[in-house]
Coordinates of N, CA, C and O in Angstrom, one line a residue:
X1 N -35.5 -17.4 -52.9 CA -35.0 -18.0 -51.7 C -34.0 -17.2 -51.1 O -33.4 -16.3 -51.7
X2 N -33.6 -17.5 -49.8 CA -32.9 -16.7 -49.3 C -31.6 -17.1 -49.0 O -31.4 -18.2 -48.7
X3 N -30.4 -16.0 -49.0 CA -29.5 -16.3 -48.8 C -29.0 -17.1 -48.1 O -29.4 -16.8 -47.0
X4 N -27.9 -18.6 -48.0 CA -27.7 -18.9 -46.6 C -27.2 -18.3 -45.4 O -27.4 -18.5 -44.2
X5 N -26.0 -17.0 -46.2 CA -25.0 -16.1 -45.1 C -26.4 -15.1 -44.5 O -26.2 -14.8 -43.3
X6 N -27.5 -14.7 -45.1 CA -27.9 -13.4 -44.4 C -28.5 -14.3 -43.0 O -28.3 -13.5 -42.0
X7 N -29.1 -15.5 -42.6 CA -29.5 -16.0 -41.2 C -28.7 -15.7 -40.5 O -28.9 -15.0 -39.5
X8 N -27.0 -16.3 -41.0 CA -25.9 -16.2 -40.3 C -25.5 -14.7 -39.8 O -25.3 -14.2 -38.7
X9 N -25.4 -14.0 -41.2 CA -25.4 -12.7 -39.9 C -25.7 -12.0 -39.5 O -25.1 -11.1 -39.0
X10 N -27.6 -12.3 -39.5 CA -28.3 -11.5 -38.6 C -28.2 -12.1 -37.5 O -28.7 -11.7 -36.5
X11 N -27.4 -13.2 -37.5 CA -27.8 -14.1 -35.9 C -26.8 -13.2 -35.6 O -27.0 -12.2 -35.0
X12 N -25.8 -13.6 -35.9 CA -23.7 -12.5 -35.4 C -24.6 -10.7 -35.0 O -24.4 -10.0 -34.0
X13 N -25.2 -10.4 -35.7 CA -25.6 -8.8 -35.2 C -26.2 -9.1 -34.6 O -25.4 -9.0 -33.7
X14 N -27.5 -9.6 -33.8 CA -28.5 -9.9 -33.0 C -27.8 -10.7 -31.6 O -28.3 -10.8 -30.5
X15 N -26.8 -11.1 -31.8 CA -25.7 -11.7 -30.2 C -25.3 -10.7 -30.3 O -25.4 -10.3 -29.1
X16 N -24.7 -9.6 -31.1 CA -23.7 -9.1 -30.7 C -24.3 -7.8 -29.9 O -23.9 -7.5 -28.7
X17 N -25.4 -7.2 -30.7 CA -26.5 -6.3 -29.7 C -27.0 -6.9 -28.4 O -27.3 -6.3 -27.3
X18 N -27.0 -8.3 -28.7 CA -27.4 -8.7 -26.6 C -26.3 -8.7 -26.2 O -26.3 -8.4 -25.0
X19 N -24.9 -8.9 -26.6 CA -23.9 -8.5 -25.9 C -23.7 -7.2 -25.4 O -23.9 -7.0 -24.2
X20 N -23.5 -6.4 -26.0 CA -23.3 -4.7 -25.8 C -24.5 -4.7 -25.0 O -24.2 -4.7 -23.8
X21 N -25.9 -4.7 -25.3 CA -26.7 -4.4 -24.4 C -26.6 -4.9 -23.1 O -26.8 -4.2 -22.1
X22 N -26.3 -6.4 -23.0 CA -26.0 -6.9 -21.5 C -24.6 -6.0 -20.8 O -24.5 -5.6 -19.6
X23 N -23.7 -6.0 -21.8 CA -22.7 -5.5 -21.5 C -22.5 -4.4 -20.3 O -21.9 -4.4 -19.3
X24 N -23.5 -3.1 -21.2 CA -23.9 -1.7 -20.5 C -24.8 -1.7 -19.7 O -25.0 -0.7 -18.9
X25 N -25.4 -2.5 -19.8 CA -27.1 -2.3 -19.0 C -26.9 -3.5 -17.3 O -27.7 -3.8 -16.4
X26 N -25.8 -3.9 -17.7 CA -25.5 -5.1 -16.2 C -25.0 -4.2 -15.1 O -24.1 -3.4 -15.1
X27 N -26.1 -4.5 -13.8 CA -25.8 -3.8 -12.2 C -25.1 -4.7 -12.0 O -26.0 -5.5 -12.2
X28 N -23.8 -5.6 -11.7 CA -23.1 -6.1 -10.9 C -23.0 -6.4 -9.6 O -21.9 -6.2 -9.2
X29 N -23.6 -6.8 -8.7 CA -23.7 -6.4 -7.5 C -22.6 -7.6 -6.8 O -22.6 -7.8 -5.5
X30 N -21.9 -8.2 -7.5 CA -20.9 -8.5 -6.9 C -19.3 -7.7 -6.4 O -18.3 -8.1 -5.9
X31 N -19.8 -6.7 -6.8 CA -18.2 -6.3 -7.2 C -18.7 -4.4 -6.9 O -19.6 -3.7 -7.3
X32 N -17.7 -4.3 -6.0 CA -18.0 -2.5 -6.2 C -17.9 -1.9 -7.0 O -17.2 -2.4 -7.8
X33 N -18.6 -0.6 -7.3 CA -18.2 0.4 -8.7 C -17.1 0.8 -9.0 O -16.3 1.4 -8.3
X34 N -16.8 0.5 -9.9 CA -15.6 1.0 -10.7 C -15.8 1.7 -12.2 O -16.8 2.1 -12.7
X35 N -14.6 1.8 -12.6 CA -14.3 2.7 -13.9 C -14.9 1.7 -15.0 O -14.5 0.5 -14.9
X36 N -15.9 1.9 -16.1 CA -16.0 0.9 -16.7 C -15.3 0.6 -18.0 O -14.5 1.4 -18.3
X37 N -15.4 -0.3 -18.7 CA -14.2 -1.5 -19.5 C -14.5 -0.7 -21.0 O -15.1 0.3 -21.2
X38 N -13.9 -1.6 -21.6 CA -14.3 -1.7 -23.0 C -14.6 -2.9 -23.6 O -13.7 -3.8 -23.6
X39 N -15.7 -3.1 -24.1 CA -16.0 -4.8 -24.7 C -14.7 -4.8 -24.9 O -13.9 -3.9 -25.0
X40 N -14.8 -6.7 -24.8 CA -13.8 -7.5 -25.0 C -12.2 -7.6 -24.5 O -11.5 -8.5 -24.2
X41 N -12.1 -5.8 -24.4 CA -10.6 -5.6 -23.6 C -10.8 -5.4 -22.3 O -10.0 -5.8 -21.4
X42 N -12.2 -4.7 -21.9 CA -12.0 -5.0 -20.1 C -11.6 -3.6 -19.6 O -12.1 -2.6 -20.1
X43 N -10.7 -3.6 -18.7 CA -10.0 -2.3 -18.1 C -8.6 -2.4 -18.6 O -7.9 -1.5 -18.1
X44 N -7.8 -3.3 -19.4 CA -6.6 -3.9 -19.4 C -5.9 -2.1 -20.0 O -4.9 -1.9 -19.4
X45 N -6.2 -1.2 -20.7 CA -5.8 0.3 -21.5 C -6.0 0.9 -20.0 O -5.6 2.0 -20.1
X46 N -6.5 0.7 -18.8 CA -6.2 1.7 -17.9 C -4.9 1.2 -16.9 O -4.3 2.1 -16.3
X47 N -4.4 -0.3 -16.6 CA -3.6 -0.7 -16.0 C -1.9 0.0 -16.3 O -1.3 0.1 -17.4
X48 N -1.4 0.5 -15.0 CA -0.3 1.4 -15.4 C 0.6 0.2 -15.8 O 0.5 -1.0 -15.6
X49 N 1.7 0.9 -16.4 CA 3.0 0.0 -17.5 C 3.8 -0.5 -16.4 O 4.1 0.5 -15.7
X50 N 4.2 -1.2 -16.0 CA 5.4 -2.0 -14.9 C 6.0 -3.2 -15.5 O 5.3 -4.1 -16.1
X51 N 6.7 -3.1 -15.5 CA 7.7 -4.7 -16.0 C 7.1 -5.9 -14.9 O 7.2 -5.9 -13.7
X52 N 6.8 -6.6 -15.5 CA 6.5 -7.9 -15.3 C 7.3 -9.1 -15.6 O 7.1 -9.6 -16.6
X53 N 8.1 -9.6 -14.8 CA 8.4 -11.2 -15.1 C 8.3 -12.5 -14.3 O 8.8 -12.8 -13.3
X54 N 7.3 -13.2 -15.3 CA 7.1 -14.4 -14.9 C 8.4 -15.4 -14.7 O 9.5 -15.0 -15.0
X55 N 8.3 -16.3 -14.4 CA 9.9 -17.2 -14.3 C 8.8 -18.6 -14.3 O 7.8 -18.6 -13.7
X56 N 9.1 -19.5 -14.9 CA 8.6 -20.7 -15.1 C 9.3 -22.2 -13.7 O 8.8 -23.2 -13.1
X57 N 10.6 -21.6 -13.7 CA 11.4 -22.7 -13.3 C 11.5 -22.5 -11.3 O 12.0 -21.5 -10.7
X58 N 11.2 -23.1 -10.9 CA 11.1 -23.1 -9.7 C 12.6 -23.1 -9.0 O 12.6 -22.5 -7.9
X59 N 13.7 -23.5 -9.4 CA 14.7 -23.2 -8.9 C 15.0 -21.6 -8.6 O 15.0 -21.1 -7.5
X60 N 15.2 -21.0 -10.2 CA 15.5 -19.8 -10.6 C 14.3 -18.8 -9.8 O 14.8 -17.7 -9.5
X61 N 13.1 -19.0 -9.5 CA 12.3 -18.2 -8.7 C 13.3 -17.9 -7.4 O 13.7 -16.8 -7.1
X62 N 13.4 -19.3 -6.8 CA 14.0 -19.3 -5.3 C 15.0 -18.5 -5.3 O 15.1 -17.6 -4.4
X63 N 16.2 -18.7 -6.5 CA 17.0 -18.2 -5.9 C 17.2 -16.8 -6.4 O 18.3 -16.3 -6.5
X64 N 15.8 -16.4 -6.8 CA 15.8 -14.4 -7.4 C 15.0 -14.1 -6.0 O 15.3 -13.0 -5.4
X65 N 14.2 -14.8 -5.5 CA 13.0 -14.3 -4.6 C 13.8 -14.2 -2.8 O 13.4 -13.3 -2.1
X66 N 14.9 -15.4 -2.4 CA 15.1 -15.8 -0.9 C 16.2 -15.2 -1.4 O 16.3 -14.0 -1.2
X67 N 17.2 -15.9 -2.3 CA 18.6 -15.0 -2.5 C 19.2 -14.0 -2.6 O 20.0 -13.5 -1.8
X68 N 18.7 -13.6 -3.7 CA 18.9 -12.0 -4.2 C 17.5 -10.8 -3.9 O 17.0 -10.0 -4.6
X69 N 17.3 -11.0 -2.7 CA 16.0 -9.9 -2.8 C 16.2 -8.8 -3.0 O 15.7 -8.0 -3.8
X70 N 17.3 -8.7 -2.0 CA 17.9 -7.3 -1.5 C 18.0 -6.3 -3.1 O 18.1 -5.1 -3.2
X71 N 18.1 -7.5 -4.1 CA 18.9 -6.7 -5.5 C 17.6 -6.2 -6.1 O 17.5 -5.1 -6.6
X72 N 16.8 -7.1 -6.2 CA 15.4 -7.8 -7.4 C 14.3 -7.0 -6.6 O 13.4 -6.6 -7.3
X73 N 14.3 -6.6 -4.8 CA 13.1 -6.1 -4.6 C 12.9 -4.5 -3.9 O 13.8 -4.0 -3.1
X74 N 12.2 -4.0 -4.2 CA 12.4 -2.3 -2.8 C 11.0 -2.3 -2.8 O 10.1 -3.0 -3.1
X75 N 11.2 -1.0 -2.1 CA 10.0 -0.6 -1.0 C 9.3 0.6 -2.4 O 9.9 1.1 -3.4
X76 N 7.8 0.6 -1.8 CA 7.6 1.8 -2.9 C 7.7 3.1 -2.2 O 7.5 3.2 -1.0
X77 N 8.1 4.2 -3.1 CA 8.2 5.0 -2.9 C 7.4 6.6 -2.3 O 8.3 7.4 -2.4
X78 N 6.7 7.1 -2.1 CA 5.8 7.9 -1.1 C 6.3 9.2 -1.2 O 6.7 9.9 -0.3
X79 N 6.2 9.5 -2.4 CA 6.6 11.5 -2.7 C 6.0 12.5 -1.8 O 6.5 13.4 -1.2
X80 N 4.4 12.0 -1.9 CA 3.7 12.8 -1.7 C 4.4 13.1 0.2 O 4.6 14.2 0.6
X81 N 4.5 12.2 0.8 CA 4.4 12.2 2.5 C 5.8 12.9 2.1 O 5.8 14.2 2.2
X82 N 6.8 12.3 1.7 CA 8.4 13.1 1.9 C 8.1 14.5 1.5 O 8.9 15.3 2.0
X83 N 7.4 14.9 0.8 CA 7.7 16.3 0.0 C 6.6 17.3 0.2 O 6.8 18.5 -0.1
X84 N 5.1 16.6 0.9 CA 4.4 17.7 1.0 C 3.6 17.7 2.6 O 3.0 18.8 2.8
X85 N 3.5 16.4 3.8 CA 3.1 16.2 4.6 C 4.3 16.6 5.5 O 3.9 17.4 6.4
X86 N 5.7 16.2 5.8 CA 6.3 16.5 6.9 C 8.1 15.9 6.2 O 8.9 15.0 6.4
X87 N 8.2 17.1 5.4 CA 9.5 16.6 5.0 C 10.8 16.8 5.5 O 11.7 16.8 4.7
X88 N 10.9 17.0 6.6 CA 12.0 17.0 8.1 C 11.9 16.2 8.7 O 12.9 15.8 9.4
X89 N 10.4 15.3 8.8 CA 11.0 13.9 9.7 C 11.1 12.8 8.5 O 10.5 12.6 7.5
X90 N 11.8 12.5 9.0 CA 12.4 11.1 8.4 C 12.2 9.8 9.0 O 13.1 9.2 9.7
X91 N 11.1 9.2 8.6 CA 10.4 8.5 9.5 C 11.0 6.8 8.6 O 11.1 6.6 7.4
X92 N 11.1 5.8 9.7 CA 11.6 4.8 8.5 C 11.0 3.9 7.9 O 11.5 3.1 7.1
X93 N 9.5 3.8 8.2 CA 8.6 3.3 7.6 C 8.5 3.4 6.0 O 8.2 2.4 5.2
X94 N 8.7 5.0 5.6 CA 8.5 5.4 4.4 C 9.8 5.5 3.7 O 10.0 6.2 2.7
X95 N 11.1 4.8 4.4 CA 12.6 5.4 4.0 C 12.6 3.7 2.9 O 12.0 2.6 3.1
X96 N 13.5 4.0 1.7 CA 14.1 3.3 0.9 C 15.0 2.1 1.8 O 15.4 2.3 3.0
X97 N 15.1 0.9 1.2 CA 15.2 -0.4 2.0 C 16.7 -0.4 2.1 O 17.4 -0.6 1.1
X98 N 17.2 -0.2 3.2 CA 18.5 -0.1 3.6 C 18.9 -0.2 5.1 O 18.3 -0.9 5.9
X99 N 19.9 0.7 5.3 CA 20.1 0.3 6.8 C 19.5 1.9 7.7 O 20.2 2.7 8.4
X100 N 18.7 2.1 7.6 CA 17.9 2.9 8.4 C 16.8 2.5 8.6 O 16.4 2.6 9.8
X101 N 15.9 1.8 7.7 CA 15.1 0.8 7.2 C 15.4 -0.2 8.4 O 14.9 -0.5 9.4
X102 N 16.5 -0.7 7.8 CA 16.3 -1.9 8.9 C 16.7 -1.7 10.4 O 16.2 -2.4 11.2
X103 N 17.2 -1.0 10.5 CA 17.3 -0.5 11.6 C 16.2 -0.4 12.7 O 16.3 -1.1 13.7
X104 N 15.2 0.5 12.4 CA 13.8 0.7 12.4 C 12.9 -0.7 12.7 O 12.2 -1.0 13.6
X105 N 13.3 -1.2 11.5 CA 12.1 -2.7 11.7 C 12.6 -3.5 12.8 O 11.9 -4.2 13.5
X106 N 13.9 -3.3 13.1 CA 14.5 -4.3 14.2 C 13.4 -3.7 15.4 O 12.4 -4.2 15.8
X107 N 14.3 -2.2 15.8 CA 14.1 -1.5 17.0 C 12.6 -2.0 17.4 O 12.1 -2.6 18.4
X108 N 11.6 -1.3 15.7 CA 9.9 -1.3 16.5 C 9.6 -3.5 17.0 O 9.2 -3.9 18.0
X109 N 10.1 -4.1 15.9 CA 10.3 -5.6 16.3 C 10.2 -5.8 17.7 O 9.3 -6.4 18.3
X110 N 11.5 -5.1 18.5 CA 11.5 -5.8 19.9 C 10.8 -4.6 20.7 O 10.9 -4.7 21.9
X111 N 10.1 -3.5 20.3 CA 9.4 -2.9 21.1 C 8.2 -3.5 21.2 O 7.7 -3.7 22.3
X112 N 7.4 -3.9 19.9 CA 6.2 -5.1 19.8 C 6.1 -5.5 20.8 O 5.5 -5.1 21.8
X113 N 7.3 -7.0 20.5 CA 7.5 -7.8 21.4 C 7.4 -7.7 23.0 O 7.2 -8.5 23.9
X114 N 7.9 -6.1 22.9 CA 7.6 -6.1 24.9 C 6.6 -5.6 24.6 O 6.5 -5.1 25.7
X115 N 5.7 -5.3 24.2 CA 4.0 -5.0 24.7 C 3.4 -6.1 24.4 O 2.5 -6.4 25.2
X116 N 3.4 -7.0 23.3 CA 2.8 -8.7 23.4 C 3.2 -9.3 24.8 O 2.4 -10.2 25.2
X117 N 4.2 -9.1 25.6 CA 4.4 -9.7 26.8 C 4.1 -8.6 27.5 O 5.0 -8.5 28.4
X118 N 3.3 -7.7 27.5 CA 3.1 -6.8 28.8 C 4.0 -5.8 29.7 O 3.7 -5.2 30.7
X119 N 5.5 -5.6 28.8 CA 6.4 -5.1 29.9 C 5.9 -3.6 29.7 O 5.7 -3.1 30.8
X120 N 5.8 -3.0 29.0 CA 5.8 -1.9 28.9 C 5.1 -0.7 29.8 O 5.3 0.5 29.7
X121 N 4.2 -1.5 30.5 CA 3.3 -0.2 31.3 C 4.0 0.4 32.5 O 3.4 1.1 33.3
X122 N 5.3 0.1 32.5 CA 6.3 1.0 33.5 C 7.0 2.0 32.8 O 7.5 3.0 33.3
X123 N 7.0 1.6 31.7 CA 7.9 2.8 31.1 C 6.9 4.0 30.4 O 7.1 5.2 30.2
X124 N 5.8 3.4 30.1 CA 4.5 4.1 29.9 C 3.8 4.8 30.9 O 3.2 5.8 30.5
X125 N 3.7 4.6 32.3 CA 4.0 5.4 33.3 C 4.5 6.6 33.7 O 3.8 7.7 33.9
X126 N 5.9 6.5 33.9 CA 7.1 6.9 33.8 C 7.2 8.1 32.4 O 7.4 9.3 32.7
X127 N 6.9 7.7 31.1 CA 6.9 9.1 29.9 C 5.5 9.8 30.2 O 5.4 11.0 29.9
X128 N 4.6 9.2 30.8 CA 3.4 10.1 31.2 C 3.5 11.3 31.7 O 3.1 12.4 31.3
X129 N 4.6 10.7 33.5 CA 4.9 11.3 34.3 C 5.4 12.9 34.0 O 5.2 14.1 34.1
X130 N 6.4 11.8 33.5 CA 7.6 13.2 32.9 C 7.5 14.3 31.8 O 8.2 15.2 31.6
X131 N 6.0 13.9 31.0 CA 5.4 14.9 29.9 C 4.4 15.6 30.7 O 4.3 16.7 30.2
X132 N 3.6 15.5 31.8 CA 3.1 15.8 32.4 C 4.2 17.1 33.3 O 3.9 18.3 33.3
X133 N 4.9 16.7 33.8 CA 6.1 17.6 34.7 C 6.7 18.4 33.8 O 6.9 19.6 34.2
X134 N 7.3 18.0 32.1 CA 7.2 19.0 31.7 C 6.3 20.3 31.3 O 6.5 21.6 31.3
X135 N 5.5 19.7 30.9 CA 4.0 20.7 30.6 C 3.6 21.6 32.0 O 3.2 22.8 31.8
X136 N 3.7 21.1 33.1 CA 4.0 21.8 34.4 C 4.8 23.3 34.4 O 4.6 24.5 34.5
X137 N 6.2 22.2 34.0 CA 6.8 23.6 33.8 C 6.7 24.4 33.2 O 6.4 25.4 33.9
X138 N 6.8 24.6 31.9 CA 7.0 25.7 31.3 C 5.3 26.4 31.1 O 5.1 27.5 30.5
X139 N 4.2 25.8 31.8 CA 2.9 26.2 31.5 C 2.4 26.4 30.5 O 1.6 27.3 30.2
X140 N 2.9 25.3 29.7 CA 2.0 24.3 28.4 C 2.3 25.4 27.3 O 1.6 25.5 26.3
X141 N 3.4 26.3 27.6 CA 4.0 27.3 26.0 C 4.7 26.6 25.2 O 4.9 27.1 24.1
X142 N 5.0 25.5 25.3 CA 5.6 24.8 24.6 C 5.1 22.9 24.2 O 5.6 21.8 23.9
X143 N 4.1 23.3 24.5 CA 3.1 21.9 24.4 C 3.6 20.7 23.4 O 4.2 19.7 23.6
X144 N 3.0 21.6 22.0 CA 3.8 20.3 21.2 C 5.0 20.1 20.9 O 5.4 19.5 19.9
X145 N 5.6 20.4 21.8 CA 7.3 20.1 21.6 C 7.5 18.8 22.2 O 8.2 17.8 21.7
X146 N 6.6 18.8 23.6 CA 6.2 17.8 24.7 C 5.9 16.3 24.0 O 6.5 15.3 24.0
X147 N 4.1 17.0 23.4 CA 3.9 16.1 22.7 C 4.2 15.1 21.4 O 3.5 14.1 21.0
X148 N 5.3 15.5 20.9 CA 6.4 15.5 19.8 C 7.0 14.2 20.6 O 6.8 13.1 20.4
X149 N 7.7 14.7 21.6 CA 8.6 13.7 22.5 C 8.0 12.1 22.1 O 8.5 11.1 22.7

């Protein structure tokens, strides 16, 4: 007669080969291609290391999240643009969260704001004009200085 364990673990090896087999052999077509997993762990060994904290208490969220942002949150940082695309301008989109930063969000803020209401096509006019008159002058030797403006 036969063992009772060997049923049992030819069943456990025979799932476990339709698992791996399903595993490797599944087109997904929900989901775009990506890097693929490892049974059972997934992709979790390619996810980069970052500190994570949960907070349970809804108080203590509020007052790390509305309160203290300034301390608990920043902007990420962009080596590549500062150090190898144009590292003389200092543009404040990509600057660390401070007062140049804010500065910037104010200014582009109410510049928005006047082209959602339309004011702008006088002053849009007007820098046409005057990039145009310069390029006149000097007979376009100095073009992208213009178009820099």
């Amino acid at each position: 007669m036969l063992n009772s364990g060997v049923p049992a673990s030819v069943f456990l090896v025979a799932l476990g080969i339709v698992y791996l087999w399903r595993f490797y052999s599944r087109a997904d077509s929900r989901f775009p291609p990506g890097p693929r997993g490892l049974p059972l762990l997934g992709n979790i060994l390619q996810v980069p290391g970052k500190t994570v904290i949960l907070l349970g208490d809804m108080k203590i969220a509020k007052e790390l999240l509305e309160k203290r942002s300034a301390k608990y949150s920043s902007r990420p940082v962009i080596p590549y643009f500062r150090k190898h695309v144009d590292p003389e301008t200092d543009i404040w989109i990509f600057a660390d969260e401070g007062e140049h930063h804010s500065r910037g969000r104010k200014l582009t803020t109410a510049i928005m704001s006047l082209v959602r209401a339309g004011k702008t096509e006088p002053l849009q006019e007007y820098e046409a004009t005057l990039n145009i008159q310069h390029l006149l002058d000097d007979r376009g030797k100095d073009w992208f200085h213009h178009m820099k403006r």
